[in-house]
Coordinates of C-alpha atoms in Angstrom, one line a residue:
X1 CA 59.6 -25.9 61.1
X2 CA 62.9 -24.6 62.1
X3 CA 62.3 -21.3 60.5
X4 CA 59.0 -20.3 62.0
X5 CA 60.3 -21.1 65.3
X6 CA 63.1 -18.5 64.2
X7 CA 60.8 -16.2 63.3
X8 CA 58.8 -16.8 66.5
X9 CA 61.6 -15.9 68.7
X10 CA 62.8 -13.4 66.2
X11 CA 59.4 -11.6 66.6
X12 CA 59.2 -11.9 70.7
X13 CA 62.8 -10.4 71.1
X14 CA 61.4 -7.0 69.3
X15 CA 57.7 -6.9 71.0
X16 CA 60.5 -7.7 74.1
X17 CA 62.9 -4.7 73.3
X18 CA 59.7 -2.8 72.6
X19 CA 58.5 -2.9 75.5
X20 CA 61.0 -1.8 77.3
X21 CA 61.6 1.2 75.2
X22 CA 57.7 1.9 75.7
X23 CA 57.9 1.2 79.9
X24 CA 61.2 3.9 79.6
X25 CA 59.5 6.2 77.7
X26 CA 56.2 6.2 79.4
X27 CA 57.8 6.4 82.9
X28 CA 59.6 9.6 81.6
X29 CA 56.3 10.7 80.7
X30 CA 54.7 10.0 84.1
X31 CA 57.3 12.1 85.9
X32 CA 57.5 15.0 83.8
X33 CA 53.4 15.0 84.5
X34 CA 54.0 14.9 88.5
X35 CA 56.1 17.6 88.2
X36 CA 53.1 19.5 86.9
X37 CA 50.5 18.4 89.1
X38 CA 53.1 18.7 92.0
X39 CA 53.4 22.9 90.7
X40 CA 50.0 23.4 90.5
X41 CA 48.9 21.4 94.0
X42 CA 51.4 23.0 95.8
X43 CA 50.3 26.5 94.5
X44 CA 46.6 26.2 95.6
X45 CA 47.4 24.7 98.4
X46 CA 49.9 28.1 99.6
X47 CA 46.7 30.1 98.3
X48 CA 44.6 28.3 100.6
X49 CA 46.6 28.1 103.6
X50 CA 47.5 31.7 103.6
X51 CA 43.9 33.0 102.6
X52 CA 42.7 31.1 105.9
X53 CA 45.4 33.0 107.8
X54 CA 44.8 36.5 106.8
X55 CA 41.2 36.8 105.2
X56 CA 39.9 38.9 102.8
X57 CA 42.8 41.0 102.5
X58 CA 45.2 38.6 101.4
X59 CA 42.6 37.2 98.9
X60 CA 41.6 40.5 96.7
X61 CA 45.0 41.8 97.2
X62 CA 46.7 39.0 95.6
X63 CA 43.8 38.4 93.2
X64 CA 45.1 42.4 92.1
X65 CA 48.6 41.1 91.9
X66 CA 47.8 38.1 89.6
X67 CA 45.7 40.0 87.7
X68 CA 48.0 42.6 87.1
X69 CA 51.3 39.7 86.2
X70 CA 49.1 37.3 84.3
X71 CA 47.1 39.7 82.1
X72 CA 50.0 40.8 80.3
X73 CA 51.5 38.0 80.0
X74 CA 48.5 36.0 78.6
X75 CA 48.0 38.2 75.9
X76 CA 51.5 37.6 75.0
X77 CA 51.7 34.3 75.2
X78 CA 48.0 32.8 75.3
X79 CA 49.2 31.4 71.6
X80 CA 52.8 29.4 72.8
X81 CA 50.7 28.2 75.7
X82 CA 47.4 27.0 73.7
X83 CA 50.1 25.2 71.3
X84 CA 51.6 23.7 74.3
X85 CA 48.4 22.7 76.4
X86 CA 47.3 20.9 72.9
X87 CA 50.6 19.0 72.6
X88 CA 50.8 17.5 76.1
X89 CA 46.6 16.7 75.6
X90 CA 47.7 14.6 72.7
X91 CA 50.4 12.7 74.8
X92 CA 48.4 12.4 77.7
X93 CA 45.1 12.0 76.7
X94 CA 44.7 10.8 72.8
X95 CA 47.4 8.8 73.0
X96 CA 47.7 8.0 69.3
X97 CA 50.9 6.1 68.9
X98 CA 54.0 4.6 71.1
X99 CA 57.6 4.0 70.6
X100 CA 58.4 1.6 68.1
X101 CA 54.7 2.7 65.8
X102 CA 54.6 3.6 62.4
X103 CA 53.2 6.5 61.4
X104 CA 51.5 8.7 58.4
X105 CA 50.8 12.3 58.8
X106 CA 48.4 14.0 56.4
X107 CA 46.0 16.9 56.1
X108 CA 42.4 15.7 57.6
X109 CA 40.9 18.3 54.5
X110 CA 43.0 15.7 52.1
X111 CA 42.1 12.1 50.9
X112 CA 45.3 9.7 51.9
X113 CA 46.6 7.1 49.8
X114 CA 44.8 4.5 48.2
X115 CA 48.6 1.8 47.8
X116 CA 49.7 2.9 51.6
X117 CA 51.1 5.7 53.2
X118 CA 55.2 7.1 53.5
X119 CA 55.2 6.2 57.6
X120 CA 57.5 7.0 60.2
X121 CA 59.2 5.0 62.9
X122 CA 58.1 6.6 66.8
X123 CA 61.8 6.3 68.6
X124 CA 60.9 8.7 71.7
X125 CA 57.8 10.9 73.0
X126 CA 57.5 13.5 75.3
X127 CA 55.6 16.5 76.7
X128 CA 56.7 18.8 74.0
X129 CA 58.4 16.6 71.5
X130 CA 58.2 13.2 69.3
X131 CA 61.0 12.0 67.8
X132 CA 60.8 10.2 64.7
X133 CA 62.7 8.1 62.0
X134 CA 61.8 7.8 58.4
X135 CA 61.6 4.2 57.5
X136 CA 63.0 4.6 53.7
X137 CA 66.5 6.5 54.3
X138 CA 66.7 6.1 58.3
X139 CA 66.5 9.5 58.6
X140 CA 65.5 11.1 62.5
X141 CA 63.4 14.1 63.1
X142 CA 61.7 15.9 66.1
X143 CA 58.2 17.1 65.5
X144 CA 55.9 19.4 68.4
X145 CA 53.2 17.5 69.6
X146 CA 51.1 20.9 69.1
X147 CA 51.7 20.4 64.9
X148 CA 50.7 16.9 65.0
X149 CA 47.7 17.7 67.2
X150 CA 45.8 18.7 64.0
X151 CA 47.1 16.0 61.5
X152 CA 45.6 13.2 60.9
X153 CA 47.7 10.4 62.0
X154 CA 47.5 6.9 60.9
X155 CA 48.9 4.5 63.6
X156 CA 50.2 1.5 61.0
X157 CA 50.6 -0.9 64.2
X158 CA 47.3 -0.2 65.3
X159 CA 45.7 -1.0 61.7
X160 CA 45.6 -4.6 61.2
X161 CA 45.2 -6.8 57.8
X162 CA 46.7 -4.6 55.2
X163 CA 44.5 -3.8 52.4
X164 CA 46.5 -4.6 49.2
X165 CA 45.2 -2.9 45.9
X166 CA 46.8 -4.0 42.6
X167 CA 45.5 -1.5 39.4
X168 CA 45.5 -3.9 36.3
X169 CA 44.5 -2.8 32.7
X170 CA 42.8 -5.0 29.9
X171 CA 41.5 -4.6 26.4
X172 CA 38.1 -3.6 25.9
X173 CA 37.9 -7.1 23.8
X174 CA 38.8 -9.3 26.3
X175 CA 35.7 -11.3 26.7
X176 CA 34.3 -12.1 29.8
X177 CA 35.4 -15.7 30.4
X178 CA 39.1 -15.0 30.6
X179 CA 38.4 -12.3 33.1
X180 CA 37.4 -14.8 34.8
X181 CA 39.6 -17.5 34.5
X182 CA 41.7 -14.7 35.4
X183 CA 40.1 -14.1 39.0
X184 CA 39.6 -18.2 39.7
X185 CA 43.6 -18.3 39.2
X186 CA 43.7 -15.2 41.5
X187 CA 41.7 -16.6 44.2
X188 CA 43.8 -20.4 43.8
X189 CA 46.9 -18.0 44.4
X190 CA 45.8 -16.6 47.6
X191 CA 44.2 -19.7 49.2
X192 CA 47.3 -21.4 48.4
X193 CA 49.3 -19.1 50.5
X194 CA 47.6 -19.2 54.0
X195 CA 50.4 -17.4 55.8
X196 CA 50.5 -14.4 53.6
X197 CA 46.6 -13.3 53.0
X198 CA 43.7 -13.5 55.1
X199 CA 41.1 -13.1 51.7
X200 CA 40.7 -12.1 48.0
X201 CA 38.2 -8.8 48.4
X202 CA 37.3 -9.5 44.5
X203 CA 37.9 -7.6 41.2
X204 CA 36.6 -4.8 40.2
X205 CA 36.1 -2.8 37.3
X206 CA 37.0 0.9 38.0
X207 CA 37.3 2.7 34.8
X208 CA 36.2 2.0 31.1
X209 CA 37.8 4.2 28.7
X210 CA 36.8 2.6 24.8
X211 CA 38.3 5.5 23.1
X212 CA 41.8 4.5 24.6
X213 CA 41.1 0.9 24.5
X214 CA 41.1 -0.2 27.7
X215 CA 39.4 -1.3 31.1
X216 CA 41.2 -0.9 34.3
X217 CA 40.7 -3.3 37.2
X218 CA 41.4 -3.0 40.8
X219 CA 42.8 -6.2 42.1
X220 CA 41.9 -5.9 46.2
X221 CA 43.4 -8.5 48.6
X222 CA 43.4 -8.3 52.7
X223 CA 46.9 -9.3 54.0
X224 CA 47.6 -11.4 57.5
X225 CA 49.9 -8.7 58.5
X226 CA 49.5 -5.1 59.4
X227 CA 51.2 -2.3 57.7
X228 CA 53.2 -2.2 60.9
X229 CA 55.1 -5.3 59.2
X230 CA 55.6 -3.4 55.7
X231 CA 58.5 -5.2 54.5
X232 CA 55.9 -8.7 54.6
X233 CA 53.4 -7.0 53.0
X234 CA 55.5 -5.3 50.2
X235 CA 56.7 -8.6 49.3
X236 CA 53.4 -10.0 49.0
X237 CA 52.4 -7.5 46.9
X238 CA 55.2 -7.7 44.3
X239 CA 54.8 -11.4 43.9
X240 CA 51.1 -11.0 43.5
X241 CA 51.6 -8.1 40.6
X242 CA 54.3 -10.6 38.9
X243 CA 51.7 -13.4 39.3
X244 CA 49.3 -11.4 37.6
X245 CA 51.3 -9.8 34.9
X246 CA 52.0 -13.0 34.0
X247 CA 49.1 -14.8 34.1
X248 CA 47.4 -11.7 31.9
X249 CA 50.9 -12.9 29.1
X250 CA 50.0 -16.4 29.3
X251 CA 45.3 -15.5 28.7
X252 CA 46.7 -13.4 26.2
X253 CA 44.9 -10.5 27.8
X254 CA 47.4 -7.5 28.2
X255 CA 46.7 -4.1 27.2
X256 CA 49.2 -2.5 24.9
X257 CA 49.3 1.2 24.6
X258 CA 49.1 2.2 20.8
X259 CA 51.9 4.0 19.0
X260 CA 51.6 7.5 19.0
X261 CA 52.3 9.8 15.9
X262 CA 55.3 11.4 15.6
X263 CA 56.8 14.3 13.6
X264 CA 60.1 12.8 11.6
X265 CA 63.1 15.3 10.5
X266 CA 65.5 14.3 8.2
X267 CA 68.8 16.8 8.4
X268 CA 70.8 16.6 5.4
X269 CA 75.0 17.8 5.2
X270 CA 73.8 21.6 3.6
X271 CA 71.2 23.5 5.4
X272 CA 70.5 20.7 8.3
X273 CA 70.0 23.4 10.9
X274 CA 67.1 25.8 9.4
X275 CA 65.7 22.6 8.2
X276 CA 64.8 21.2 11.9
X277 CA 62.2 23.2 13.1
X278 CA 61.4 23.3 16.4
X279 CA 64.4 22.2 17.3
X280 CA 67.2 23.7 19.1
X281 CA 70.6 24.6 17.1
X282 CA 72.8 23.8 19.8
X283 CA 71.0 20.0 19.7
X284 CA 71.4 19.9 16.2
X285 CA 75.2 20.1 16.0
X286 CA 75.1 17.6 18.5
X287 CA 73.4 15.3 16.2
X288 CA 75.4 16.1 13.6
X289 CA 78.6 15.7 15.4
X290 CA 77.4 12.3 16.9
X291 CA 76.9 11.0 13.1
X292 CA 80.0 12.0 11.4
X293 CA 81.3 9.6 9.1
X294 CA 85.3 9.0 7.7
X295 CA 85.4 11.5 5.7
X296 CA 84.7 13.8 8.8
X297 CA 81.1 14.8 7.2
X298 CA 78.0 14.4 8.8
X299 CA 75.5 11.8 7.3
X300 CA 72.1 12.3 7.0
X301 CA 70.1 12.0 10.5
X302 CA 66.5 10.8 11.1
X303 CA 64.9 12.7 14.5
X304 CA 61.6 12.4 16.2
X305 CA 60.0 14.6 17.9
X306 CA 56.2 13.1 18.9
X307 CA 54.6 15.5 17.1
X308 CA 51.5 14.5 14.6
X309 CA 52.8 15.2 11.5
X310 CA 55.7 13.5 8.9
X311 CA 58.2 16.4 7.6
X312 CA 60.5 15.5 5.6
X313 CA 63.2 17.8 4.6
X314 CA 65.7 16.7 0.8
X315 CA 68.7 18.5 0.0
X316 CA 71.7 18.4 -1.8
X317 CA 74.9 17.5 -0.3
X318 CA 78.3 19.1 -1.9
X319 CA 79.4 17.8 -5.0
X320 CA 75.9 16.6 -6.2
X321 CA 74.2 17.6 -9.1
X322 CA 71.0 17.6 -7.3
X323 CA 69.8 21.4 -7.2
X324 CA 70.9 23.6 -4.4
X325 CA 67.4 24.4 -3.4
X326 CA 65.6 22.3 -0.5
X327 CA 62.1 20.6 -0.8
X328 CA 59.9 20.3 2.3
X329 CA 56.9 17.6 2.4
X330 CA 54.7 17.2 4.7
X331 CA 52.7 14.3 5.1
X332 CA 49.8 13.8 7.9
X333 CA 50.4 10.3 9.8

C-alpha cells in the first residue's frame, strides 16, 4: 500500500542519515587514534635511532631520566590514566553501541527490568566522551567512557524482537476453561496482527495469593520490532493490555480488590476538634469551614481515615436539650 511504501522510505532516510552520522563519528575516532599511534611510533623510533648512535650510554642514562620523570608521575596519576586507558578500550575495542543506539545503563550486581529499560539516544562518541540524549524529555548529557566501562549496557538496536510482558490478575474462582478461552482469544489477537508480533510466548501463572483472592498471570508476547523502535512496540503493548482488560470484562473474570475497613469520625458543632482523634486540628477547621451552612454554623461532618475500627462520636449542638456531655462508641468493622 501507499503507507508502507511511506514507511519504507521513511525508514531508509534515517538508517541513511544514520549512517552518515556513524561514518563522521567513526572517522573522528580513527584520527584521534593515529594521533596516538603516530606519538608513541615516533617515540620508539627516536629511542632507537639514537641508542644505535651512541650505545650504552645513551640507553641507561636515559633509562635514569625516565625513571626519575615517570615514577613520580605514575604514582600520581596511575588512577586518571587507568580510567582513561579503560575508556578508549571500550571505544576501540568493545565497541558496544554507535550513534543513533539506544541505550540502558545499570549496575551488573543489579537485576534490570522485567517491562524494558529508561534508554538513551547515542548522538556522538569519542576517546574520552559519549554524548547522550534521553529519549523521554530530550534531554543531552556527556558521560566518560571510563564510568560506563563498568556498567552494564544494553544496546536496544542490537536486541531484536522485543519481549512484551503484560501482568494480569484473576480470581482464585475463575475456573479453568475461561482461562482458557481467555488465552485462545489471546493467541487469535496476535496471529491476526502479522506486522506487529512475531509469537504469543504463552500464559503463565506467577503468583497465587488465596488469602487475597487472587492469581496473577504474566501475559508474554515477542514483538517484530526491537526495542530500538520503542514507540512500535509501546503501542503494541497498550492495545494488547486494552484487549485484555476487556476481554477479562466481557469472561466476567476480573479481579476486584476488596473494600478495606475504615475508622469513621463524625464531628459534631460543640467539641468537634477533641472528638477527631488522630487527626490534625488545623485539618479539622478546614473541614469544618468547608461545611458551613446559612446560618454560618458548621454541620455535622463524616471523615475516614482507613483505620479498622467504626468510632462514632454524638454531641449536642447549642440550643438542644440533648445533654452537654459527649458519648463515644466504638464498633469493630
Amino acid at each position: 500500500t501507499l503507507l508502507d511504501f511511506v514507511k519504507s522510505v521513511d525508514n531508509a532516510y534515517k538508517k541513511l542519515r544514520l549512517l552518515q552520522a556513524s561514518i563522521l563519528n567513526n572517522s573522528q575516532i580513527d584520527n584521534a587514534a593515529e594521533r596516538m599511534y603516530n606519538v608513541a611510533f615516533y617515540l620508539a623510533y627516536c629511542f632507537i635511532f639514537q641508542a644505535g648512535i651512541l650505545g650504552m650510554t645513551f640507553i641507561s642514562t636515559f633509562i635514569m631520566l625516565l625513571f626519575g620523570v615517570v615514577a613520580p608521575l605514575s604514582f600520581a596519576l596511575s588512577n586518571a590514566c587507568g580510567k582513561y586507558v579503560e575508556g578508549v578500550l571500550l571505544v576501540l575495542v568493545r565497541k558496544p553501541y554507535g550513534i543513533g543506539d539506544r541505550i540502558a545503563l545499570s549496575d551488573v550486581s543489579k537485576d534490570t527490568s522485567k517491562t524494558g529499560s529508561v534508554t538513551w539516544f547515542v548522538t556522538h562518541v569519542d576517546l574520552f566522551t559519549t554524548t547522550v540524549r534521553f529519549s523521554c524529555t530530550n534531554e543531552v548529557a556527556t558521560l566518560a567512557n571510563s564510568s560506563l566501562a563498568p556498567c552494564r549496557i544494553i544496546n536496544a538496536n542490537r536486541s531484536p524482537r522485543a519481549a512484551i510482558r503484560i501482568t494480569l490478575r484473576f480470581g482464585v474462582d475463575v475456573p479453568v476453561d475461561k482461562v482458557d478461552a481467555f488465552y485462545l482469544d489471546i493467541e487469535d489477537y496476535v496471529k491476526q496482527r502479522p506486522r506487529e508480533f512475531f509469537q504469543l510466548n504463552g500464559l503463565f501463572a506467577s503468583t497465587i495469593a488465596v488469602e487475597k483472592g487472587y492469581v496473577e498471570y504474566i501475559l508474554s508476547v515477542q514483538h517484530l520490532e526491537s526495542w530500538q523502535n520503542m514507540g512500535s512496540v509501546w503501542k503494541s503493548k497498550v492495545d494488547l493490555t486494552q484487549h485484555c482488560h476487556n476481554l477479562s470484562r466481557k469472561l466476567d473474570m476480573r479481579f476486584i480488590n476488596p473494600m478495606l475497613p475504615v475508622d469513621i469520625v463524625k464531628i459534631t458543632h460543640k467539641g468537634g476538634q477533641e472528638a477527631m482523634s488522630g487527626v490534625d486540628a488545623a485539618i479539622a477547621d478546614a473541614i469544618r469551614d468547608s461545611t458551613r451552612g446559612d446560618d454560618d454554623e458548621p454541620a455535622n461532618v463524616v471523615v475516614a481515615t482507613g483505620v479498622p475500627v467504626v468510632q462514632t462520636v454524638v454531641g449536642g449542638a447549642d440550643g438542644d436539650n440533648s445533654s452537654d456531655e459527649e458519648e463515644a462508641v466504638q464498633e469493630t468493622v
